[in-house]
C-alpha positions as a Python dict, from the first residue, in 0.01 Angstrom:
ca = {
    (1, 'M'): (0, 0, 0),
    (2, 'K'): (160, 361, -108),
    (3, 'K'): (-7, 509, 185),
    (4, 'K'): (201, 716, 401),
    (5, 'Q'): (-23, 966, 563),
    (6, 'F'): (-267, 942, 887),
    (7, 'I'): (-546, 854, 802),
    (8, 'S'): (-897, 994, 982),
    (9, 'T'): (-1110, 791, 1157),
    (10, 'M'): (-1397, 844, 948),
    (11, 'A'): (-1242, 766, 671),
    (12, 'V'): (-1034, 432, 767),
    (13, 'L'): (-1222, 211, 1049),
    (14, 'G'): (-1540, 410, 911),
    (15, 'L'): (-1408, 289, 591),
    (16, 'A'): (-1588, -86, 642),
    (17, 'M'): (-1898, 55, 927),
    (18, 'T'): (-1999, 376, 780),
    (19, 'M'): (-1918, 348, 430),
    (20, 'A'): (-2196, 400, 118),
    (21, 'A'): (-2212, 156, -176),
    (22, 'G'): (-2048, 415, -351),
    (23, 'C'): (-1799, 186, -538),
    (24, 'G'): (-2003, -149, -539),
    (25, 'S'): (-2072, -243, -849),
    (26, 'N'): (-2113, -590, -923),
    (27, 'S'): (-1884, -630, -1227),
    (28, 'G'): (-1701, -863, -1409),
    (29, 'N'): (-1864, -1186, -1286),
    (30, 'N'): (-1628, -1420, -1514),
    (31, 'E'): (-1837, -1747, -1377),
    (32, 'G'): (-2160, -1685, -1546),
    (33, 'T'): (-2322, -1828, -1898),
    (34, 'P'): (-2147, -1625, -2140),
    (35, 'A'): (-2350, -1382, -2402),
    (36, 'A'): (-2543, -1545, -2635),
    (37, 'S'): (-2708, -1469, -2975),
    (38, 'N'): (-2977, -1609, -3121),
    (39, 'N'): (-2855, -1678, -3463),
    (40, 'K'): (-2543, -1807, -3561),
    (41, 'T'): (-2308, -1661, -3814),
    (42, 'D'): (-2392, -1825, -4057),
    (43, 'N'): (-2760, -1750, -3993),
    (44, 'A'): (-2704, -1416, -3925),
    (45, 'A'): (-2528, -1415, -4314),
    (46, 'A'): (-2803, -1585, -4467),
    (47, 'T'): (-3143, -1363, -4324),
    (48, 'N'): (-2930, -1106, -4538),
    (49, 'T'): (-3201, -826, -4301),
    (50, 'S'): (-2934, -586, -4241),
    (51, 'G'): (-2529, -551, -4277),
    (52, 'N'): (-2471, -439, -3933),
    (53, 'A'): (-2708, -723, -3816),
    (54, 'A'): (-2520, -955, -3948),
    (55, 'A'): (-2154, -809, -3823),
    (56, 'T'): (-2320, -795, -3519),
    (57, 'N'): (-2419, -1095, -3457),
    (58, 'A'): (-2103, -1301, -3613),
    (59, 'A'): (-1922, -1050, -3383),
    (60, 'A'): (-2130, -1253, -3057),
    (61, 'S'): (-2060, -1584, -3186),
    (62, 'E'): (-1720, -1489, -3215),
    (63, 'E'): (-1706, -1435, -2783),
    (64, 'P'): (-1517, -1694, -2611),
    (65, 'A'): (-1720, -1904, -2374),
    (66, 'A'): (-1680, -1853, -2044),
    (67, 'P'): (-1459, -2059, -1828),
    (68, 'K'): (-1635, -2355, -1676),
    (69, 'I'): (-1583, -2416, -1333),
    (70, 'A'): (-1530, -2789, -1199),
    (71, 'G'): (-1237, -2998, -1062),
    (72, 'K'): (-1086, -3044, -748),
    (73, 'V'): (-870, -2764, -555),
    (74, 'V'): (-720, -2744, -239),
    (75, 'F'): (-730, -2435, 1),
    (76, 'T'): (-450, -2416, 290),
    (77, 'T'): (-548, -2206, 611),
    (78, 'N'): (-385, -2141, 941),
    (79, 'R'): (-730, -2155, 1064),
    (80, 'T'): (-708, -2463, 1216),
    (81, 'D'): (-1016, -2443, 1481),
    (82, 'L'): (-1226, -2389, 1150),
    (83, 'V'): (-1123, -2686, 918),
    (84, 'D'): (-1413, -2888, 1052),
    (85, 'T'): (-1706, -2635, 1090),
    (86, 'E'): (-1709, -2302, 877),
    (87, 'L'): (-1444, -2336, 633),
    (88, 'K'): (-1604, -2699, 543),
    (89, 'N'): (-1937, -2566, 505),
    (90, 'Y'): (-1817, -2311, 286),
    (91, 'A'): (-1643, -2551, 38),
    (92, 'A'): (-2015, -2751, 58),
    (93, 'K'): (-2166, -2435, -41),
    (94, 'F'): (-1930, -2384, -319),
    (95, 'H'): (-2012, -2738, -440),
    (96, 'E'): (-2375, -2615, -426),
    (97, 'K'): (-2311, -2361, -676),
    (98, 'Y'): (-2072, -2528, -858),
    (99, 'P'): (-2143, -2885, -891),
    (100, 'D'): (-1875, -3005, -1117),
    (101, 'A'): (-1565, -2842, -861),
    (102, 'T'): (-1473, -2936, -507),
    (103, 'V'): (-1303, -2751, -245),
    (104, 'E'): (-1058, -2952, -43),
    (105, 'I'): (-989, -2730, 315),
    (106, 'E'): (-622, -2803, 424),
    (107, 'A'): (-516, -2622, 798),
    (108, 'I'): (-178, -2594, 861),
    (109, 'K'): (-44, -2518, 1196),
    (110, 'D'): (303, -2341, 1186),
    (111, 'Y'): (124, -2178, 818),
    (112, 'D'): (422, -1929, 688),
    (113, 'Q'): (684, -2184, 707),
    (114, 'T'): (486, -2491, 587),
    (115, 'T'): (336, -2237, 301),
    (116, 'K'): (711, -2099, 198),
    (117, 'I'): (855, -2477, 203),
    (118, 'R'): (616, -2581, -8),
    (119, 'M'): (688, -2253, -234),
    (120, 'A'): (1049, -2368, -288),
    (121, 'S'): (938, -2721, -369),
    (122, 'N'): (635, -2563, -628),
    (123, 'E'): (413, -2735, -408),
    (124, 'L'): (147, -2482, -358),
    (125, 'A'): (-213, -2495, -300),
    (126, 'D'): (-424, -2424, -540),
    (127, 'I'): (-548, -2126, -324),
    (128, 'S'): (-340, -2012, -24),
    (129, 'L'): (-285, -1756, 186),
    (130, 'I'): (72, -1583, 83),
    (131, 'P'): (319, -1556, 402),
    (132, 'G'): (421, -1211, 472),
    (133, 'T'): (759, -1246, 416),
    (134, 'V'): (701, -1284, 42),
    (135, 'K'): (835, -996, -194),
    (136, 'N'): (604, -844, -404),
    (137, 'S'): (875, -885, -708),
    (138, 'D'): (865, -1255, -619),
    (139, 'L'): (513, -1273, -669),
    (140, 'P'): (474, -1319, -1026),
    (141, 'N'): (733, -1608, -916),
    (142, 'F'): (454, -1827, -781),
    (143, 'Y'): (106, -1660, -841),
    (144, 'L'): (-151, -1593, -1102),
    (145, 'P'): (-287, -1289, -1127),
    (146, 'L'): (-676, -1168, -1009),
    (147, 'D'): (-705, -864, -1259),
    (148, 'D'): (-974, -1080, -1384),
    (149, 'L'): (-1220, -1133, -1123),
    (150, 'G'): (-1370, -751, -1136),
    (151, 'L'): (-1264, -639, -789),
    (152, 'N'): (-966, -431, -820),
    (153, 'D'): (-1235, -140, -737),
    (154, 'R'): (-1438, -271, -458),
    (155, 'I'): (-1205, -385, -223),
    (156, 'Y'): (-926, -165, 51),
    (157, 'F'): (-554, -224, -11),
    (158, 'K'): (-566, -356, -368),
    (159, 'D'): (-169, -184, -397),
    (160, 'N'): (-24, -403, -125),
    (161, 'R'): (-5, -749, -303),
    (162, 'S'): (19, -606, -683),
    (163, 'Q'): (324, -607, -869),
    (164, 'D'): (391, -402, -1259),
    (165, 'G'): (47, -315, -1265),
    (166, 'K'): (-129, -643, -1150),
    (167, 'L'): (-333, -763, -870),
    (168, 'Y'): (-181, -1086, -708),
    (169, 'G'): (-360, -1124, -369),
    (170, 'I'): (-673, -1015, -193),
    (171, 'S'): (-685, -937, 165),
    (172, 'S'): (-923, -1176, 364),
    (173, 'G'): (-980, -873, 559),
    (174, 'S'): (-844, -623, 823),
    (175, 'A'): (-817, -536, 1181),
    (176, 'A'): (-770, -257, 1378),
    (177, 'M'): (-510, -348, 1708),
    (178, 'G'): (-692, -327, 2020),
    (179, 'V'): (-772, -472, 2398),
    (180, 'T'): (-1012, -759, 2355),
    (181, 'Y'): (-1181, -748, 2731),
    (182, 'N'): (-1385, -972, 2938),
    (183, 'K'): (-1661, -658, 3080),
    (184, 'K'): (-1782, -939, 3387),
    (185, 'A'): (-1415, -962, 3473),
    (186, 'F'): (-1367, -559, 3531),
    (187, 'A'): (-1704, -526, 3692),
    (188, 'Q'): (-1554, -787, 3963),
    (189, 'A'): (-1214, -617, 4000),
    (190, 'G'): (-1425, -297, 4063),
    (191, 'I'): (-1318, -133, 3696),
    (192, 'T'): (-1624, 104, 3605),
    (193, 'A'): (-1443, 182, 3296),
    (194, 'V'): (-1146, 103, 3037),
    (195, 'P'): (-846, 317, 3071),
    (196, 'K'): (-773, 550, 2875),
    (197, 'T'): (-464, 639, 2967),
    (198, 'L'): (-123, 411, 3079),
    (199, 'D'): (-156, 486, 3391),
    (200, 'E'): (-480, 398, 3407),
    (201, 'L'): (-448, 26, 3226),
    (202, 'Y'): (-187, -35, 3501),
    (203, 'A'): (-378, 75, 3786),
    (204, 'A'): (-668, -177, 3602),
    (205, 'A'): (-432, -456, 3550),
    (206, 'E'): (-337, -435, 3989),
    (207, 'K'): (-705, -430, 4074),
    (208, 'L'): (-763, -732, 3863),
    (209, 'K'): (-476, -879, 3960),
    (210, 'A'): (-616, -831, 4344),
    (211, 'A'): (-904, -928, 4223),
    (212, 'G'): (-786, -1301, 4185),
    (213, 'I'): (-773, -1254, 3770),
    (214, 'I'): (-502, -1264, 3546),
    (215, 'P'): (-479, -892, 3368),
    (216, 'L'): (-337, -956, 3035),
    (217, 'A'): (-266, -1325, 2811),
    (218, 'T'): (68, -1302, 2647),
    (219, 'N'): (55, -1685, 2457),
    (220, 'F'): (460, -1608, 2549),
    (221, 'K'): (500, -1964, 2435),
    (222, 'D'): (291, -1961, 2130),
    (223, 'K'): (503, -1617, 2063),
    (224, 'W'): (312, -1531, 1712),
    (225, 'P'): (22, -1342, 1945),
    (226, 'L'): (322, -1084, 2058),
    (227, 'Y'): (324, -911, 1678),
    (228, 'G'): (99, -691, 1832),
    (229, 'W'): (315, -483, 2012),
    (230, 'D'): (532, -452, 1700),
    (231, 'Q'): (220, -260, 1551),
    (232, 'E'): (215, -22, 1851),
    (233, 'A'): (548, 39, 1768),
    (234, 'F'): (413, 200, 1428),
    (235, 'I'): (203, 406, 1637),
    (236, 'F'): (482, 579, 1845),
    (237, 'A'): (640, 616, 1536),
    (238, 'G'): (330, 806, 1353),
    (239, 'D'): (483, 624, 1057),
    (240, 'P'): (252, 416, 894),
    (241, 'S'): (572, 301, 672),
    (242, 'L'): (802, 233, 999),
    (243, 'H'): (964, -118, 879),
    (244, 'N'): (974, 52, 518),
    (245, 'T'): (1189, 299, 708),
    (246, 'M'): (1378, 97, 907),
    (247, 'A'): (1517, -34, 546),
    (248, 'T'): (1710, 297, 520),
    (249, 'Q'): (1860, 233, 893),
    (250, 'D'): (2158, 109, 1004),
    (251, 'E'): (2088, 46, 1370),
    (252, 'P'): (1671, 120, 1350),
    (253, 'F'): (1619, -15, 1754),
    (254, 'A'): (1732, 283, 1968),
    (255, 'V'): (1673, 286, 2310),
    (256, 'D'): (1402, 496, 2401),
    (257, 'G'): (1266, 460, 2015),
    (258, 'P'): (927, 285, 1889),
    (259, 'H'): (958, -39, 1963),
    (260, 'W'): (1186, 41, 2335),
    (261, 'Q'): (865, 248, 2413),
    (262, 'A'): (606, 17, 2263),
    (263, 'F'): (832, -306, 2455),
    (264, 'S'): (844, -164, 2791),
    (265, 'I'): (469, -108, 2850),
    (266, 'L'): (459, -550, 2815),
    (267, 'K'): (783, -561, 3030),
    (268, 'K'): (647, -364, 3315),
    (269, 'M'): (336, -569, 3276),
    (270, 'V'): (550, -896, 3288),
    (271, 'D'): (770, -744, 3528),
    (272, 'G'): (450, -634, 3737),
    (273, 'G'): (286, -1019, 3721),
    (274, 'Y'): (4, -894, 3545),
    (275, 'V'): (37, -1163, 3336),
    (276, 'E'): (31, -1551, 3287),
    (277, 'K'): (240, -1681, 3611),
    (278, 'D'): (388, -1951, 3376),
    (279, 'L'): (517, -1770, 3008),
    (280, 'M'): (594, -2105, 2868),
    (281, 'S'): (321, -2300, 2927),
    (282, 'T'): (87, -2005, 2812),
    (283, 'N'): (-103, -2176, 2519),
    (284, 'W'): (-319, -1980, 2214),
    (285, 'E'): (-642, -2229, 2232),
    (286, 'G'): (-627, -2198, 2591),
    (287, 'S'): (-605, -1857, 2658),
    (288, 'K'): (-923, -1792, 2475),
    (289, 'K'): (-1142, -2012, 2672),
    (290, 'D'): (-975, -1848, 3010),
    (291, 'V'): (-1047, -1465, 2861),
    (292, 'A'): (-1409, -1655, 2783),
    (293, 'S'): (-1461, -1718, 3149),
    (294, 'G'): (-1310, -1452, 3297),
    (295, 'K'): (-1026, -1627, 3445),
    (296, 'I'): (-795, -1381, 3222),
    (297, 'A'): (-909, -1044, 3154),
    (298, 'M'): (-750, -912, 2780),
    (299, 'F'): (-596, -993, 2476),
    (300, 'L'): (-361, -745, 2276),
    (301, 'L'): (-504, -855, 1902),
    (302, 'G'): (-690, -709, 1605),
    (303, 'N'): (-1071, -702, 1669),
    (304, 'W'): (-1079, -1079, 1457),
    (305, 'V'): (-1044, -1199, 1835),
    (306, 'V'): (-1358, -1045, 1958),
    (307, 'P'): (-1578, -1389, 1777),
    (308, 'Q'): (-1316, -1629, 1898),
    (309, 'V'): (-1353, -1554, 2267),
    (310, 'V'): (-1749, -1562, 2215),
    (311, 'D'): (-1682, -1943, 2040),
    (312, 'N'): (-1527, -2044, 2346),
    (313, 'G'): (-1816, -1945, 2579),
    (314, 'A'): (-1845, -1548, 2625),
    (315, 'A'): (-2177, -1397, 2603),
    (316, 'A'): (-2129, -1162, 2303),
    (317, 'E'): (-2299, -871, 2567),
    (318, 'D'): (-1964, -932, 2773),
    (319, 'V'): (-1711, -929, 2542),
    (320, 'G'): (-1585, -521, 2509),
    (321, 'F'): (-1275, -433, 2308),
    (322, 'F'): (-1087, -41, 2325),
    (323, 'P'): (-784, 119, 2206),
    (324, 'L'): (-455, 47, 2431),
    (325, 'P'): (-385, 320, 2611),
    (326, 'L'): (10, 423, 2521),
    (327, 'D'): (48, 747, 2733),
    (328, 'N'): (-77, 960, 2958),
    (329, 'S'): (-233, 1234, 2699),
    (330, 'G'): (-583, 1008, 2726),
    (331, 'E'): (-576, 1037, 2331),
    (332, 'A'): (-663, 741, 2168),
    (333, 'K'): (-487, 596, 1885),
    (334, 'V'): (-482, 266, 1674),
    (335, 'I'): (-294, 116, 1362),
    (336, 'L'): (-527, -54, 1117),
    (337, 'A'): (-365, -337, 911),
    (338, 'S'): (-439, -590, 663),
    (339, 'D'): (-449, -933, 693),
    (340, 'Y'): (-332, -1255, 511),
    (341, 'Y'): (-361, -1205, 103),
    (342, 'Y'): (-561, -1473, -59),
    (343, 'G'): (-322, -1614, -371),
    (344, 'V'): (-358, -1842, -655),
    (345, 'D'): (-118, -2117, -768),
    (346, 'K'): (32, -2027, -1081),
    (347, 'N'): (58, -2419, -1112),
    (348, 'S'): (-269, -2447, -1013),
    (349, 'E'): (-435, -2742, -1250),
    (350, 'N'): (-766, -2550, -1224),
    (351, 'P'): (-721, -2232, -1180),
    (352, 'E'): (-1061, -2061, -1316),
    (353, 'T'): (-1181, -2319, -1020),
    (354, 'A'): (-915, -2158, -792),
    (355, 'K'): (-1028, -1802, -854),
    (356, 'A'): (-1414, -1857, -837),
    (357, 'F'): (-1287, -2005, -489),
    (358, 'L'): (-1130, -1703, -421),
    (359, 'K'): (-1422, -1483, -510),
    (360, 'F'): (-1644, -1646, -386),
    (361, 'L'): (-1475, -1655, -15),
    (362, 'I'): (-1473, -1224, -87),
    (363, 'E'): (-1825, -1146, -174),
    (364, 'E'): (-2062, -1480, -41),
    (365, 'S'): (-1891, -1673, 172),
    (366, 'G'): (-1955, -1419, 515),
    (367, 'Y'): (-1615, -1540, 668),
    (368, 'D'): (-1497, -1193, 710),
    (369, 'D'): (-1775, -1127, 976),
    (370, 'Y'): (-1812, -1466, 1087),
    (371, 'A'): (-1368, -1392, 1138),
    (372, 'G'): (-1494, -1068, 1314),
    (373, 'F'): (-1311, -869, 1012),
    (374, 'I'): (-1319, -540, 886),
    (375, 'P'): (-1425, -646, 510),
    (376, 'V'): (-1160, -605, 265),
    (377, 'L'): (-1496, -464, 5),
    (378, 'K'): (-1536, -117, 8),
    (379, 'D'): (-1980, -160, -30),
    (380, 'K'): (-1991, -375, 336),
    (381, 'K'): (-2016, -292, 617),
    (382, 'P'): (-1894, -503, 923),
    (383, 'K'): (-2085, -688, 1203),
    (384, 'L'): (-1873, -683, 1509),
    (385, 'A'): (-2099, -487, 1754),
    (386, 'Q'): (-1726, -412, 1953),
    (387, 'L'): (-1630, -219, 1678),
    (388, 'N'): (-1888, 64, 1799),
    (389, 'E'): (-1776, 47, 2131),
    (390, 'F'): (-1376, 92, 2020),
    (391, 'M'): (-1507, 367, 1761),
    (392, 'A'): (-1696, 539, 2053),
    (393, 'T'): (-1343, 616, 2196),
    (394, 'N'): (-1286, 864, 1867),
    (395, 'P'): (-928, 697, 1784),
    (396, 'K'): (-635, 838, 1567),
    (397, 'V'): (-598, 606, 1311),
    (398, 'I'): (-299, 508, 1108),
    (399, 'E'): (-302, 284, 798),
    (400, 'M'): (-22, 1, 855),
    (401, 'A'): (199, 60, 470),
    (402, 'A'): (307, -267, 273),
    (403, 'E'): (683, -389, 359),
    (404, 'N'): (855, -288, 115),
    (405, 'D'): (1099, -514, -92),
    (406, 'D'): (1388, -360, 38),
    (407, 'Y'): (1261, -445, 397),
    (408, 'L'): (1164, -816, 292),
    (409, 'A'): (1517, -834, 230),
    (410, 'I'): (1685, -731, 503),
    (411, 'A'): (1438, -858, 709),
    (412, 'N'): (1484, -1197, 552),
    (413, 'K'): (1841, -1219, 567),
    (414, 'M'): (1822, -1119, 924),
    (415, 'Q'): (1532, -1351, 973),
    (416, 'F'): (1356, -1075, 1184),
    (417, 'D'): (1101, -1212, 1391),
    (418, 'T'): (905, -907, 1557),
    (419, 'S'): (746, -1208, 1800),
    (420, 'A'): (1051, -1313, 1911),
    (421, 'F'): (1180, -1011, 1894),
    (422, 'A'): (934, -938, 2146),
    (423, 'Q'): (1000, -1215, 2397),
    (424, 'D'): (1375, -1171, 2416),
    (425, 'A'): (1293, -798, 2517),
    (426, 'I'): (1125, -862, 2807),
    (427, 'M'): (1284, -1201, 2920),
    (428, 'G'): (1626, -1045, 2918),
    (429, 'K'): (1784, -900, 3187),
    (430, 'D'): (1932, -592, 2996),
    (431, 'M'): (1637, -452, 2789),
    (432, 'K'): (1938, -252, 2607),
    (433, 'A'): (2164, -517, 2518),
    (434, 'V'): (1883, -725, 2366),
    (435, 'F'): (1879, -411, 2140),
    (436, 'D'): (2172, -373, 2084),
    (437, 'S'): (2214, -727, 1934),
    (438, 'Y'): (1921, -660, 1703),
    (439, 'N'): (2089, -287, 1588),
    (440, 'K'): (2417, -537, 1539),
    (441, 'K'): (2250, -823, 1330),
    (442, 'W'): (2007, -581, 1105),
    (443, 'K'): (2279, -347, 989),
    (444, 'D'): (2511, -714, 889),
    (445, 'A'): (2230, -815, 728),
    (446, 'K'): (2139, -500, 566),
    (447, 'A'): (2511, -442, 426),
    (448, 'S'): (2508, -909, 302),
    (449, 'V'): (2179, -802, 80),
    (450, 'G'): (2363, -422, -71),
    (451, 'K'): (2094, -194, 108),
}
């Protein structure tokens, strides 16, 4: 994505919440029945009622037939919790629409790593989620262009996964980073309003701890849920292109810099005993149940977490969502980021069927609503009620820019893992030493790739 400016709340989170259907023409359905003339070319010529009519009928008869949606395709996903439920239903509904086509759903736990291995051996599934570490310049080597789906002018983030003017990936949805919380746990601890300042956040954590409730789930062992703290660094930097800016710097991890400020909040929560007692036994699936039951009060993750907490036993009205306070100004700030992008394998044996299923996921499946996403379609409003609570704080919003090839080249060379960085920072006895080591690794990787 090339947007690098701050986006107003009404223009960004409002992008899906209050969007008029101004961009919503239902264009380009390539699965439809081809237009047909009542007259074949030879009949049109034989009637000879009009030279122009004959020419028109002849031209119509020469239009190529629409591709047949048939055959089996495989869709790989990171949603291991939905493979036998919601995703299975989508495959069945797609088969009802296209009786000659079938979709097999494969869920992968270590998704990015497994998918990158498959890419290296040209064994991608027909439809997959594009790993975030794949450079845009490499997209044509693995994926098919999607411009023929007629979605380009109807979606957000269309520039994020494009190369040489062609669209290769379509976002499955977007999310605002914030705090999902159990309202009953807050009430039990005597917290009557969500924290609006950093001091109020720590005070709330202390009340929760005193009430025997774990204030914050880190999911330290599973690691990946810590990525949100890297995203909070974008807000401290005031830079929607923070990762790309890092690619221009030899030592981007400064003391009191954006990552230092973000990780310092997490470290204070850990040092204060406001997180799980044994970090190395934390479990993502288990933590959703714990937040649903009120054993744990909060997560820091995208708004997509909300329906997962409800699915694990919480009443919808008992789950809330608010922006993480980063300072004591009282001003709410939030980062908006795209989720995984769908892509179609360049070597798919049934590419039209694969594209049809991708379009079905975007337009008809309802997955974005089920997952709690802000829809990628401009003309679709989200159904997640907790976003209304979130918006009531009137947050200043930054739309996270796509990572460019320079950043990805350095990060891939260094094997930079934002969640591992957060782990190292909060567990190290000397956070400055951790940052110094990351600066050295970054500088060496940057020099190695010639950036």
